[in-house]
Short mmCIF file of N, CA and C in Angstrom, two decimals:
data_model
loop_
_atom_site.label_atom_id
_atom_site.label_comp_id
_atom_site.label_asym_id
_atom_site.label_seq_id
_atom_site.Cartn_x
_atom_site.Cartn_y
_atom_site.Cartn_z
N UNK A 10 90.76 99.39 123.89
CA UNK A 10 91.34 100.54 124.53
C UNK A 10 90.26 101.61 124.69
N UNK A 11 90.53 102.10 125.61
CA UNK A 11 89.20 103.28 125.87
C UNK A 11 89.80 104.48 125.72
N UNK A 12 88.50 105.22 125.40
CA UNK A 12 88.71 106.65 124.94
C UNK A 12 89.50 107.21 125.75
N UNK A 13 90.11 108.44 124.95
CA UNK A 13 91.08 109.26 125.51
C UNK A 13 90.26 111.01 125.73
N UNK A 14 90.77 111.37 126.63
CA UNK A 14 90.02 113.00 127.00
C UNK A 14 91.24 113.71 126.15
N UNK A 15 90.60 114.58 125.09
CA UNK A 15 91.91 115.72 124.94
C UNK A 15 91.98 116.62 126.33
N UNK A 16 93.03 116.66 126.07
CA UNK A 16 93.52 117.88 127.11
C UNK A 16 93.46 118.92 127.01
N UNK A 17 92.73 119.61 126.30
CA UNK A 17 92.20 121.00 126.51
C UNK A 17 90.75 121.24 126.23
N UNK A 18 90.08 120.23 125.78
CA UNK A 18 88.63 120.56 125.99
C UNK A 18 87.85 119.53 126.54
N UNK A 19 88.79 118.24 126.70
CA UNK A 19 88.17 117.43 127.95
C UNK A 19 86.91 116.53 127.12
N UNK A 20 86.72 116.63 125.38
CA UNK A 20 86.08 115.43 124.90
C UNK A 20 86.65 114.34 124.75
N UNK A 21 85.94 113.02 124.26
CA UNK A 21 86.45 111.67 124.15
C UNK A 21 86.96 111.76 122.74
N UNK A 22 88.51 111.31 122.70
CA UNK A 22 88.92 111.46 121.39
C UNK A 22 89.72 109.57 121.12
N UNK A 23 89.54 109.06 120.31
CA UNK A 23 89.88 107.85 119.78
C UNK A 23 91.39 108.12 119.62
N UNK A 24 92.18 107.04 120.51
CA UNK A 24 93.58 107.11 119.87
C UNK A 24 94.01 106.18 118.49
N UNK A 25 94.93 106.92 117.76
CA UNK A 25 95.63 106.49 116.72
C UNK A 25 96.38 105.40 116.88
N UNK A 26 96.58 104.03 116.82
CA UNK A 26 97.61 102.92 117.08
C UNK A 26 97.75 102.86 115.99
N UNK A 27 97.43 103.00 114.89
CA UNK A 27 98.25 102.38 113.21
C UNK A 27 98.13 103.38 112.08
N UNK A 28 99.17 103.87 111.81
CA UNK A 28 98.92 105.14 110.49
C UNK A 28 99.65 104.66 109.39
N UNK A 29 98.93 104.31 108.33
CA UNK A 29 99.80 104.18 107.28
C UNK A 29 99.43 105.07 106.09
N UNK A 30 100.51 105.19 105.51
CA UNK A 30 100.87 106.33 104.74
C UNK A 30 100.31 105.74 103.26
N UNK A 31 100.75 103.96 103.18
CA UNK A 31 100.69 103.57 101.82
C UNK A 31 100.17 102.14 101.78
N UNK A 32 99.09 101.88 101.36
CA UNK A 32 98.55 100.64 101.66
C UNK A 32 99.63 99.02 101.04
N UNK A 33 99.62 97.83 101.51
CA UNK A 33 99.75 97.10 100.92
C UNK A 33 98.31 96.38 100.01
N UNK A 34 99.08 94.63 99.49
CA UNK A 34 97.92 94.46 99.18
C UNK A 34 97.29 93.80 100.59
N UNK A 35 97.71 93.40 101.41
CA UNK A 35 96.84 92.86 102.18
C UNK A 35 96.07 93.59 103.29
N UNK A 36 96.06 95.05 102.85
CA UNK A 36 95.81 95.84 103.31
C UNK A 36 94.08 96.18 102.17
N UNK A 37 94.48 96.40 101.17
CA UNK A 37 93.90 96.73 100.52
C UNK A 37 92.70 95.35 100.35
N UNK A 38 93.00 94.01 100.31
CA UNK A 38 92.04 92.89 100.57
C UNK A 38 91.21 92.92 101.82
N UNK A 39 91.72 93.93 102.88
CA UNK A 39 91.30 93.86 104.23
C UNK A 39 90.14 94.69 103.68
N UNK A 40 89.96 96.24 103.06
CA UNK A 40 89.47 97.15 102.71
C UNK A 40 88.19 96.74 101.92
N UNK A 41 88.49 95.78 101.08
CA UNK A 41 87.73 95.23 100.32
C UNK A 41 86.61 93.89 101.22
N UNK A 42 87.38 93.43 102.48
CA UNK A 42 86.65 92.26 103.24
C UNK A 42 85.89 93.31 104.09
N UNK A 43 86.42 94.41 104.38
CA UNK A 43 85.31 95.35 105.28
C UNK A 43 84.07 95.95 104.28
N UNK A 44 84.49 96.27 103.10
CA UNK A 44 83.09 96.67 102.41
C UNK A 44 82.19 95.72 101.83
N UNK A 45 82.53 94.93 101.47
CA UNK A 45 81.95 93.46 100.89
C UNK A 45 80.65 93.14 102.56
N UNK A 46 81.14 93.50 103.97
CA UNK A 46 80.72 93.02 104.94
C UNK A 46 79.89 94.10 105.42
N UNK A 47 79.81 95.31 104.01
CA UNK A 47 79.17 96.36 104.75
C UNK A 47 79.39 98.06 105.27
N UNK A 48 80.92 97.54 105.90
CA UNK A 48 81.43 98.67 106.73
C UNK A 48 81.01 100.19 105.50
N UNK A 49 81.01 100.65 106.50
CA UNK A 49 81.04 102.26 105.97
C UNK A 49 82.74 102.67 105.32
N UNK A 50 82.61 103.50 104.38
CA UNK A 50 84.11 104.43 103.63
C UNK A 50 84.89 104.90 104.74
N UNK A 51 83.95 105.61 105.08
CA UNK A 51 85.51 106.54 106.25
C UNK A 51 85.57 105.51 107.93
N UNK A 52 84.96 104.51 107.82
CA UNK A 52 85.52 103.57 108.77
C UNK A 52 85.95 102.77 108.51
N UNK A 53 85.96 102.00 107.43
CA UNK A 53 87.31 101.51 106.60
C UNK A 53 88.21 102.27 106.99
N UNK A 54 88.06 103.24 106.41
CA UNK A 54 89.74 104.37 106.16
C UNK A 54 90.27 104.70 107.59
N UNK A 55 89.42 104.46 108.76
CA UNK A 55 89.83 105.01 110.30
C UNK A 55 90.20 103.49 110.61
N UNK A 56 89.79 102.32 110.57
CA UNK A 56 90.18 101.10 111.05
C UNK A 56 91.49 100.61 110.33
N UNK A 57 91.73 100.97 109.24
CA UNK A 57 92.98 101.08 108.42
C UNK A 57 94.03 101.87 108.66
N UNK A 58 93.56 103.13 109.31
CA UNK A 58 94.75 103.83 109.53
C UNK A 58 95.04 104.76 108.39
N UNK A 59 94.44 104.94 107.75
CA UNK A 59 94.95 105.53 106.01
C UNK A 59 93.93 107.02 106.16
N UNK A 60 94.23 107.53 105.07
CA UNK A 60 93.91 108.20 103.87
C UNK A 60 92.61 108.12 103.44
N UNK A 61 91.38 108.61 103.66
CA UNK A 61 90.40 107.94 102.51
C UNK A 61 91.04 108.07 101.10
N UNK A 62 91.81 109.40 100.38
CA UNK A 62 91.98 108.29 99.39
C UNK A 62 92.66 107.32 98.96
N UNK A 63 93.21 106.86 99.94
CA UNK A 63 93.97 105.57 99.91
C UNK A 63 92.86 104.47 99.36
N UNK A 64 91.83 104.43 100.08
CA UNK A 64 90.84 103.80 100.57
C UNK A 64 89.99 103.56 98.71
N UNK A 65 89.77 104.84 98.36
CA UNK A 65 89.59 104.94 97.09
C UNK A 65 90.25 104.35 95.82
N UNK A 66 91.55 104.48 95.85
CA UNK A 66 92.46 104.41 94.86
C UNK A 66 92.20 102.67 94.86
N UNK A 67 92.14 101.94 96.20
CA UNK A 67 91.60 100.56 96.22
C UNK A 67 90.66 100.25 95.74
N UNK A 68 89.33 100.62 95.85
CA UNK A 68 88.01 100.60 95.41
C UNK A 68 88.16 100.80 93.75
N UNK A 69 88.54 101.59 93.23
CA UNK A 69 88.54 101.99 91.56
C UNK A 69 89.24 101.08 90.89
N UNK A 70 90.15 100.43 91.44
CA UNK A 70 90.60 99.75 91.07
C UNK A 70 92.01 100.39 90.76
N UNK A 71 92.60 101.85 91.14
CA UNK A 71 94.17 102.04 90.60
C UNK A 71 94.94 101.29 91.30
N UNK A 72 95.20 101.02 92.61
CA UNK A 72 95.99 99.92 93.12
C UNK A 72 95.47 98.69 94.00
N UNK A 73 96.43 97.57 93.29
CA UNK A 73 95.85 96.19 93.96
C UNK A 73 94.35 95.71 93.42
N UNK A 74 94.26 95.66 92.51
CA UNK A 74 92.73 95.35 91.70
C UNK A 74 92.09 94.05 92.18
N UNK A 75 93.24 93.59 91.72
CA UNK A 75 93.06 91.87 91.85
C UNK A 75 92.43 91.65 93.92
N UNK A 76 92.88 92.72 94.51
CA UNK A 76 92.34 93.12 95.81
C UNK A 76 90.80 92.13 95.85
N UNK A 77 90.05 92.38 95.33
CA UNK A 77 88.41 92.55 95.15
C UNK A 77 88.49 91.02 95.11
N UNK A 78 88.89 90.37 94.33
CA UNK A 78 88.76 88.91 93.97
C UNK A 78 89.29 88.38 95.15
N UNK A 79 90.10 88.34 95.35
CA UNK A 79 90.79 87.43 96.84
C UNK A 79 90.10 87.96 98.06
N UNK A 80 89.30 89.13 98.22
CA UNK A 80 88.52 89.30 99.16
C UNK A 80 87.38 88.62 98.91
N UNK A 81 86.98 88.65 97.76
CA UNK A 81 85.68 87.42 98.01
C UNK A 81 85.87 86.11 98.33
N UNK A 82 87.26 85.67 97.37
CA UNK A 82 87.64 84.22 97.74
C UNK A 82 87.32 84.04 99.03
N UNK A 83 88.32 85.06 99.95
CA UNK A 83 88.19 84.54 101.22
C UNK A 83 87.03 84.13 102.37
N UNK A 84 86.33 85.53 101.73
CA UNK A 84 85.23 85.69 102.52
C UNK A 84 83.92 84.01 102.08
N UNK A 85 84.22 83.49 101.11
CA UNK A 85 83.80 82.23 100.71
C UNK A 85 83.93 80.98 101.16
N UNK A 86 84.78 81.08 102.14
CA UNK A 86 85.79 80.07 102.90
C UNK A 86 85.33 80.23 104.20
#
């Protein structure tokens, strides 16, 4: 999808298609297959749709821990 012009100052602004409020885990394995591959924090958190600290609370391990492991599994496969 291509950029969008705001309408009052006429820059290129990225539209929003997915906002989530509260990650799952397969959300949070996604988070973990994007950093494992590299991605940057706050493009995780913009390709997700979230919160960076959503994004965080994944990484530290407060929710979905086990996250980290099944993202490597996969990425092994």
């Amino acid at each position: 999808m291509a950029p969008m012009k705001h309408p009052i100052t006429g820059i290129d602004v990225n539209p929003i298609l997915v906002e989530r409020v509260q990650l799952d885990f397969d959300a949070a394995v996604t988070a973990w297959v994007l950093k494992l591959q590299g991605a940057k924090f706050n493009i995780i958190a913009q390709t997700l749709g979230t919160n960076p600290m959503r994004i965080g609370e994944v990484f530290r391990g407060d929710k979905f821990p086990e996250a980290r492991a099944e993202a490597a599994r996969r990425l092994s496969h």
